[in-house]
Tab-separated table of C-alpha atoms and ligand atoms in Angstrom:
chain	number	residue	atom	x	y	z
C	1095	UNK	CA	-32.361	5.391	23.279
C	1096	UNK	CA	-32.738	2.228	21.267
C	1097	UNK	CA	-33.029	-1.305	23.113
C	1098	UNK	CA	-29.626	-1.926	21.176
C	1099	UNK	CA	-26.970	0.849	20.089
C	1100	UNK	CA	-26.224	1.531	16.534
C	1101	UNK	CA	-22.672	0.523	14.982
C	1102	UNK	CA	-21.335	3.346	12.775
C	1103	UNK	CA	-17.776	2.413	11.095
C	1104	UNK	CA	-15.787	5.596	9.478
C	1105	UNK	CA	-13.760	4.504	6.745
C	1106	UNK	CA	-11.944	6.425	3.903
C	1107	UNK	CA	-8.543	7.708	2.353
C	1108	UNK	CA	-5.750	8.828	4.834
C	1109	UNK	CA	-6.042	12.248	5.731
C	1110	UNK	CA	-9.502	12.089	4.829
C	1111	UNK	CA	-10.741	14.166	7.929
C	1112	UNK	CA	-12.801	10.865	9.504
C	1113	UNK	CA	-10.915	10.580	12.739
C	1114	UNK	CA	-11.142	14.518	13.268
C	1115	UNK	CA	-14.913	14.007	12.911
C	1116	UNK	CA	-15.275	11.504	15.159
C	1117	UNK	CA	-13.663	13.352	17.741
C	1118	UNK	CA	-15.924	16.298	17.077
C	1119	UNK	CA	-18.878	13.869	17.448
C	1120	UNK	CA	-17.241	13.031	20.829
C	1121	UNK	CA	-17.141	16.392	21.854
C	1122	UNK	CA	-20.939	17.429	20.656
C	1123	UNK	CA	-24.378	17.012	22.361
C	1124	UNK	CA	-24.202	13.570	20.999
C	1125	UNK	CA	-21.004	12.094	23.090
C	1126	UNK	CA	-22.905	10.871	26.047
C	1127	UNK	CA	-24.760	8.165	23.793
C	1128	UNK	CA	-21.682	6.871	22.139
C	1129	UNK	CA	-18.497	4.611	22.605
C	1130	UNK	CA	-15.692	5.636	20.222
C	1131	UNK	CA	-13.091	3.183	19.258
C	1132	UNK	CA	-10.615	2.359	16.362
C	1133	UNK	CA	-9.070	-0.361	14.028
C	1134	UNK	CA	-6.771	-1.875	14.827
C	1135	UNK	CA	-7.032	-1.376	18.373
C	1136	UNK	CA	-10.310	-0.551	20.708
C	1137	UNK	CA	-9.744	-3.279	23.333
C	1138	UNK	CA	-6.657	-4.330	25.151
C	1139	UNK	CA	-5.728	-7.488	22.916
C	1140	UNK	CA	-6.523	-5.360	19.882
C	1141	UNK	CA	-4.018	-2.670	20.778
C	1142	UNK	CA	-1.444	-5.241	21.457
C	1143	UNK	CA	-1.954	-6.663	18.069
C	1144	UNK	CA	-1.669	-3.189	16.499
C	1145	UNK	CA	1.432	-2.286	18.177
C	1146	UNK	CA	2.593	-5.964	16.681
C	1147	UNK	CA	1.529	-5.053	13.272
C	1148	UNK	CA	3.096	-1.710	12.785
C	1149	UNK	CA	6.443	-3.241	14.533
C	1150	UNK	CA	6.690	-5.703	11.999
C	1151	UNK	CA	6.259	-4.786	8.300
C	1152	UNK	CA	8.037	-7.289	6.741
C	1153	UNK	CA	5.114	-9.761	7.541
C	1154	UNK	CA	3.719	-11.481	4.791
C	1155	UNK	CA	0.533	-9.883	3.834
C	1156	UNK	CA	-1.581	-13.158	4.469
C	1157	UNK	CA	-0.189	-13.040	8.229
C	1158	UNK	CA	-1.363	-9.487	8.707
C	1159	UNK	CA	-4.438	-9.956	6.983
C	1160	UNK	CA	-5.594	-12.604	9.848
C	1161	UNK	CA	-3.728	-10.192	12.531
C	1162	UNK	CA	-6.350	-7.887	11.806
C	1163	UNK	CA	-9.314	-9.984	11.919
C	1164	UNK	CA	-7.736	-11.283	15.192
C	1165	UNK	CA	-7.492	-8.012	16.836
C	1166	UNK	CA	-11.087	-7.270	15.198
C	1167	UNK	CA	-12.516	-10.384	17.232
C	1168	UNK	CA	-11.229	-9.556	20.281
C	1169	UNK	CA	-12.229	-5.656	19.952
C	1170	UNK	CA	-16.065	-7.227	18.836
C	1171	UNK	CA	-16.275	-9.380	21.712
C	1172	UNK	CA	-14.942	-7.489	24.659
C	1173	UNK	CA	-15.564	-3.868	23.613
C	1174	UNK	CA	-18.189	-3.382	20.597
C	1175	UNK	CA	-20.779	-5.957	21.482
C	1176	UNK	CA	-21.190	-4.998	25.413
C	1177	UNK	CA	-20.987	-1.338	24.419
C	1178	UNK	CA	-24.288	-2.011	21.847
C	1179	UNK	CA	-25.799	-4.351	24.138
C	1180	UNK	CA	-25.601	-1.713	26.922
C	1181	UNK	CA	-27.621	0.405	24.400
C	1182	UNK	CA	-24.620	2.602	23.799
C	1183	UNK	CA	-23.934	3.589	20.181
C	1184	UNK	CA	-20.331	2.662	19.201
C	1185	UNK	CA	-18.682	5.029	16.486
C	1186	UNK	CA	-15.381	2.873	15.098
C	1187	UNK	CA	-12.554	4.584	13.090
C	1188	UNK	CA	-12.178	1.663	10.498
C	1189	UNK	CA	-13.248	-1.650	10.818
C	1190	UNK	CA	-13.238	-4.512	8.052
C	1191	UNK	CA	-13.798	-2.651	5.286
C	1192	UNK	CA	-9.996	-1.402	5.746
C	1193	UNK	CA	-8.874	-4.951	5.207
C	1194	UNK	CA	-10.607	-5.513	2.163
C	1195	UNK	CA	-9.440	-2.071	0.785
C	1196	UNK	CA	-5.820	-2.354	2.140
C	1197	UNK	CA	-4.954	-6.135	1.891
C	1198	UNK	CA	-7.078	-7.342	-0.788
C	1199	UNK	CA	-6.517	-4.208	-3.139
C	1200	UNK	CA	-3.945	-1.834	-1.512
C	1201	UNK	CA	-1.533	-5.141	-0.930
C	1202	UNK	CA	-2.791	-6.704	-3.821
C	1203	UNK	CA	-3.891	-10.043	-2.367
C	1204	UNK	CA	-7.477	-9.948	-4.166
C	1205	UNK	CA	-7.559	-13.769	-3.719
C	1206	UNK	CA	-8.030	-13.176	-0.301
C	1207	UNK	CA	-11.770	-11.698	-0.781
C	1208	UNK	CA	-13.180	-15.358	-0.605
C	1209	UNK	CA	-11.890	-15.869	2.594
C	1210	UNK	CA	-12.758	-12.520	3.680
C	1211	UNK	CA	-16.067	-12.822	2.920
C	1212	UNK	CA	-15.995	-16.671	4.812
C	1213	UNK	CA	-14.319	-15.090	7.814
C	1214	UNK	CA	-16.927	-12.435	8.236
C	1215	UNK	CA	-19.718	-14.873	8.330
C	1216	UNK	CA	-18.099	-16.985	10.861
C	1217	UNK	CA	-17.050	-14.346	12.894
C	1218	UNK	CA	-20.091	-12.827	13.099
C	1219	UNK	CA	-23.118	-15.241	13.325
C	1220	UNK	CA	-24.471	-12.947	16.416
C	1221	UNK	CA	-25.037	-10.080	14.006
C	1222	UNK	CA	-28.250	-8.534	14.632
C	1223	UNK	CA	-29.818	-6.336	11.992
C	1224	UNK	CA	-29.594	-3.476	14.166
C	1225	UNK	CA	-25.456	-4.373	14.927
C	1226	UNK	CA	-24.703	-4.450	11.351
C	1227	UNK	CA	-22.088	-1.994	10.979
C	1228	UNK	CA	-23.283	1.124	9.253
C	1229	UNK	CA	-20.509	2.119	6.737
C	1230	UNK	CA	-19.415	5.914	6.226
C	1231	UNK	CA	-16.804	6.279	3.339
C	1232	UNK	CA	-14.831	9.530	3.561
C	1233	UNK	CA	-14.105	9.755	-0.003
C	1234	UNK	CA	-11.236	12.279	-1.650
C	1235	UNK	CA	-8.513	11.737	-4.074
C	1236	UNK	CA	-5.524	10.175	-2.357
C	1237	UNK	CA	-2.963	12.823	-3.343
C	1238	UNK	CA	-5.025	15.347	-1.383
C	1239	UNK	CA	-5.683	12.747	1.785
C	1240	UNK	CA	-1.506	12.099	1.857
C	1241	UNK	CA	-0.858	15.436	1.989
C	1242	UNK	CA	-2.931	16.411	4.772
C	1243	UNK	CA	-1.778	12.996	6.503
C	1244	UNK	CA	1.861	14.090	6.415
C	1245	UNK	CA	1.381	17.388	7.704
C	1246	UNK	CA	-0.406	15.304	10.732
C	1247	UNK	CA	2.979	13.829	11.795
C	1248	UNK	CA	1.141	10.395	12.482
C	1249	UNK	CA	2.453	8.166	10.102
C	1250	UNK	CA	2.769	4.312	9.801
C	1251	UNK	CA	4.184	2.191	6.685
C	1252	UNK	CA	1.318	2.269	4.763
C	1253	UNK	CA	1.429	6.347	4.562
C	1254	UNK	CA	5.115	5.614	2.900
C	1255	UNK	CA	3.370	3.291	0.054
C	1256	UNK	CA	3.508	4.962	-3.355
C	1257	UNK	CA	0.214	6.802	-4.571
C	1258	UNK	CA	-0.583	3.956	-6.825
C	1259	UNK	CA	-0.948	1.919	-3.908
C	1260	UNK	CA	-3.525	4.504	-2.135
C	1261	UNK	CA	-5.195	4.612	-5.600
C	1262	UNK	CA	-5.666	0.711	-4.967
C	1263	UNK	CA	-7.253	1.034	-1.626
C	1264	UNK	CA	-9.587	3.559	-2.796
C	1265	UNK	CA	-10.515	1.120	-5.599
C	1266	UNK	CA	-11.045	-1.371	-2.803
C	1267	UNK	CA	-13.437	0.685	-0.686
C	1268	UNK	CA	-15.635	0.766	-3.932
C	1269	UNK	CA	-15.420	-2.800	-4.256
C	1270	UNK	CA	-16.453	-3.216	-0.455
C	1271	UNK	CA	-19.402	-0.770	-1.578
C	1272	UNK	CA	-20.593	-3.244	-4.179
C	1273	UNK	CA	-20.955	-5.804	-1.625
C	1274	UNK	CA	-22.024	-4.177	1.394
C	1275	UNK	CA	-24.355	-0.635	2.064
C	1276	UNK	CA	-21.776	1.989	2.239
C	1277	UNK	CA	-22.493	5.800	2.594
C	1278	UNK	CA	-20.291	7.738	0.522
C	1279	UNK	CA	-19.414	11.013	1.565
C	1280	UNK	CA	-17.639	13.836	-0.418
C	1281	UNK	CA	-14.486	14.522	1.862
C	1282	UNK	CA	-12.817	16.914	-0.661
C	1283	UNK	CA	-14.631	19.786	0.198
C	1284	UNK	CA	-14.629	22.482	3.081
C	1285	UNK	CA	-13.896	20.849	6.654
C	1286	UNK	CA	-16.993	22.348	8.210
C	1287	UNK	CA	-19.117	21.044	5.046
C	1288	UNK	CA	-17.449	17.267	5.628
C	1289	UNK	CA	-18.665	17.855	9.398
C	1290	UNK	CA	-22.171	18.608	8.494
C	1291	UNK	CA	-22.422	15.880	6.160
C	1292	UNK	CA	-21.005	13.606	8.506
C	1293	UNK	CA	-23.604	14.896	11.422
C	1294	UNK	CA	-26.558	14.399	8.952
C	1295	UNK	CA	-25.524	11.036	8.014
C	1296	UNK	CA	-24.884	9.992	11.576
C	1297	UNK	CA	-28.120	11.535	12.752
C	1298	UNK	CA	-29.988	9.212	9.824
C	1299	UNK	CA	-28.773	6.162	11.468
C	1300	UNK	CA	-29.828	6.976	15.070
C	1301	UNK	CA	-33.429	7.486	13.871
M	1031	TMP	P1	-4.558	4.542	11.723
M	1031	TMP	O1	-5.154	4.267	12.904
M	1031	TMP	O2	-3.692	5.835	11.628
M	1031	TMP	O3	-5.646	5.229	10.525
M	1031	TMP	O4	-3.476	3.540	11.016
M	1031	TMP	C1	-4.289	2.397	10.663
M	1031	TMP	C2	-3.699	1.742	9.488
M	1031	TMP	O5	-3.849	0.121	9.438
M	1031	TMP	C3	-4.263	2.423	8.105
M	1031	TMP	O6	-2.835	2.796	7.402
M	1031	TMP	C4	-5.167	1.425	7.486
M	1031	TMP	C5	-4.421	-0.045	8.154
M	1031	TMP	N1	-5.246	-0.789	8.348
M	1031	TMP	C6	-5.464	-1.877	7.082
M	1031	TMP	O7	-4.404	-1.913	6.520
M	1031	TMP	N2	-6.137	-3.073	7.630
M	1031	TMP	C7	-7.783	-3.011	8.267
M	1031	TMP	O8	-7.797	-3.916	8.341
M	1031	TMP	C8	-7.168	-1.751	9.175
M	1031	TMP	C9	-8.569	-1.845	10.330
M	1031	TMP	C10	-6.323	-0.977	8.932
């Protein structure tokens, strides 16, 4: 194992299969070298903030934007960073890519882009090259993903948004990919193929 663990982030359209892929990774032969987590949430503070966010759908977008960052800071300091330092890899279901996609694009607060970058740089001065998030984007048309997510029965208020919202989120992920290196994975294919592509990507990151 490397001295430090790798930090892998999965993001993507609702219902894209990323959560299933993480669960499968955590029951595979690689499971012992990984800690899995999610955002918003992960740590005790992060999960408390998650509950607050989803119990308060009428919050102003800018307040929600900062809450996602607050949850992230607690998550990073108390769970992710200690795990990476101990040599464990961390696989995280969503991270800052989602703030960019959902709040800046989905919620149409594009002016938050600048503060996004400032907070990101300020919040993670400790980012060593090895700890930088390695993003994998499970990409598929929102219409396909939303149908799957509804079938899951696991919903939050973003799922009730119109298709146009989710199209903007998808565009947000594309824009994020212009700023930071993101590996795009075609999630609009057979689940077995999605898993295979995901696993291949993970293995490349771990090399
Ligand atoms: P999930 O855990 O079921 O995927 O739900 C998390 C929801 O929160 C999902 O709709 C995406 C959204 N979200 C944001 O709007 N901004 C963020 O920064 C993050 C991490 C998630």
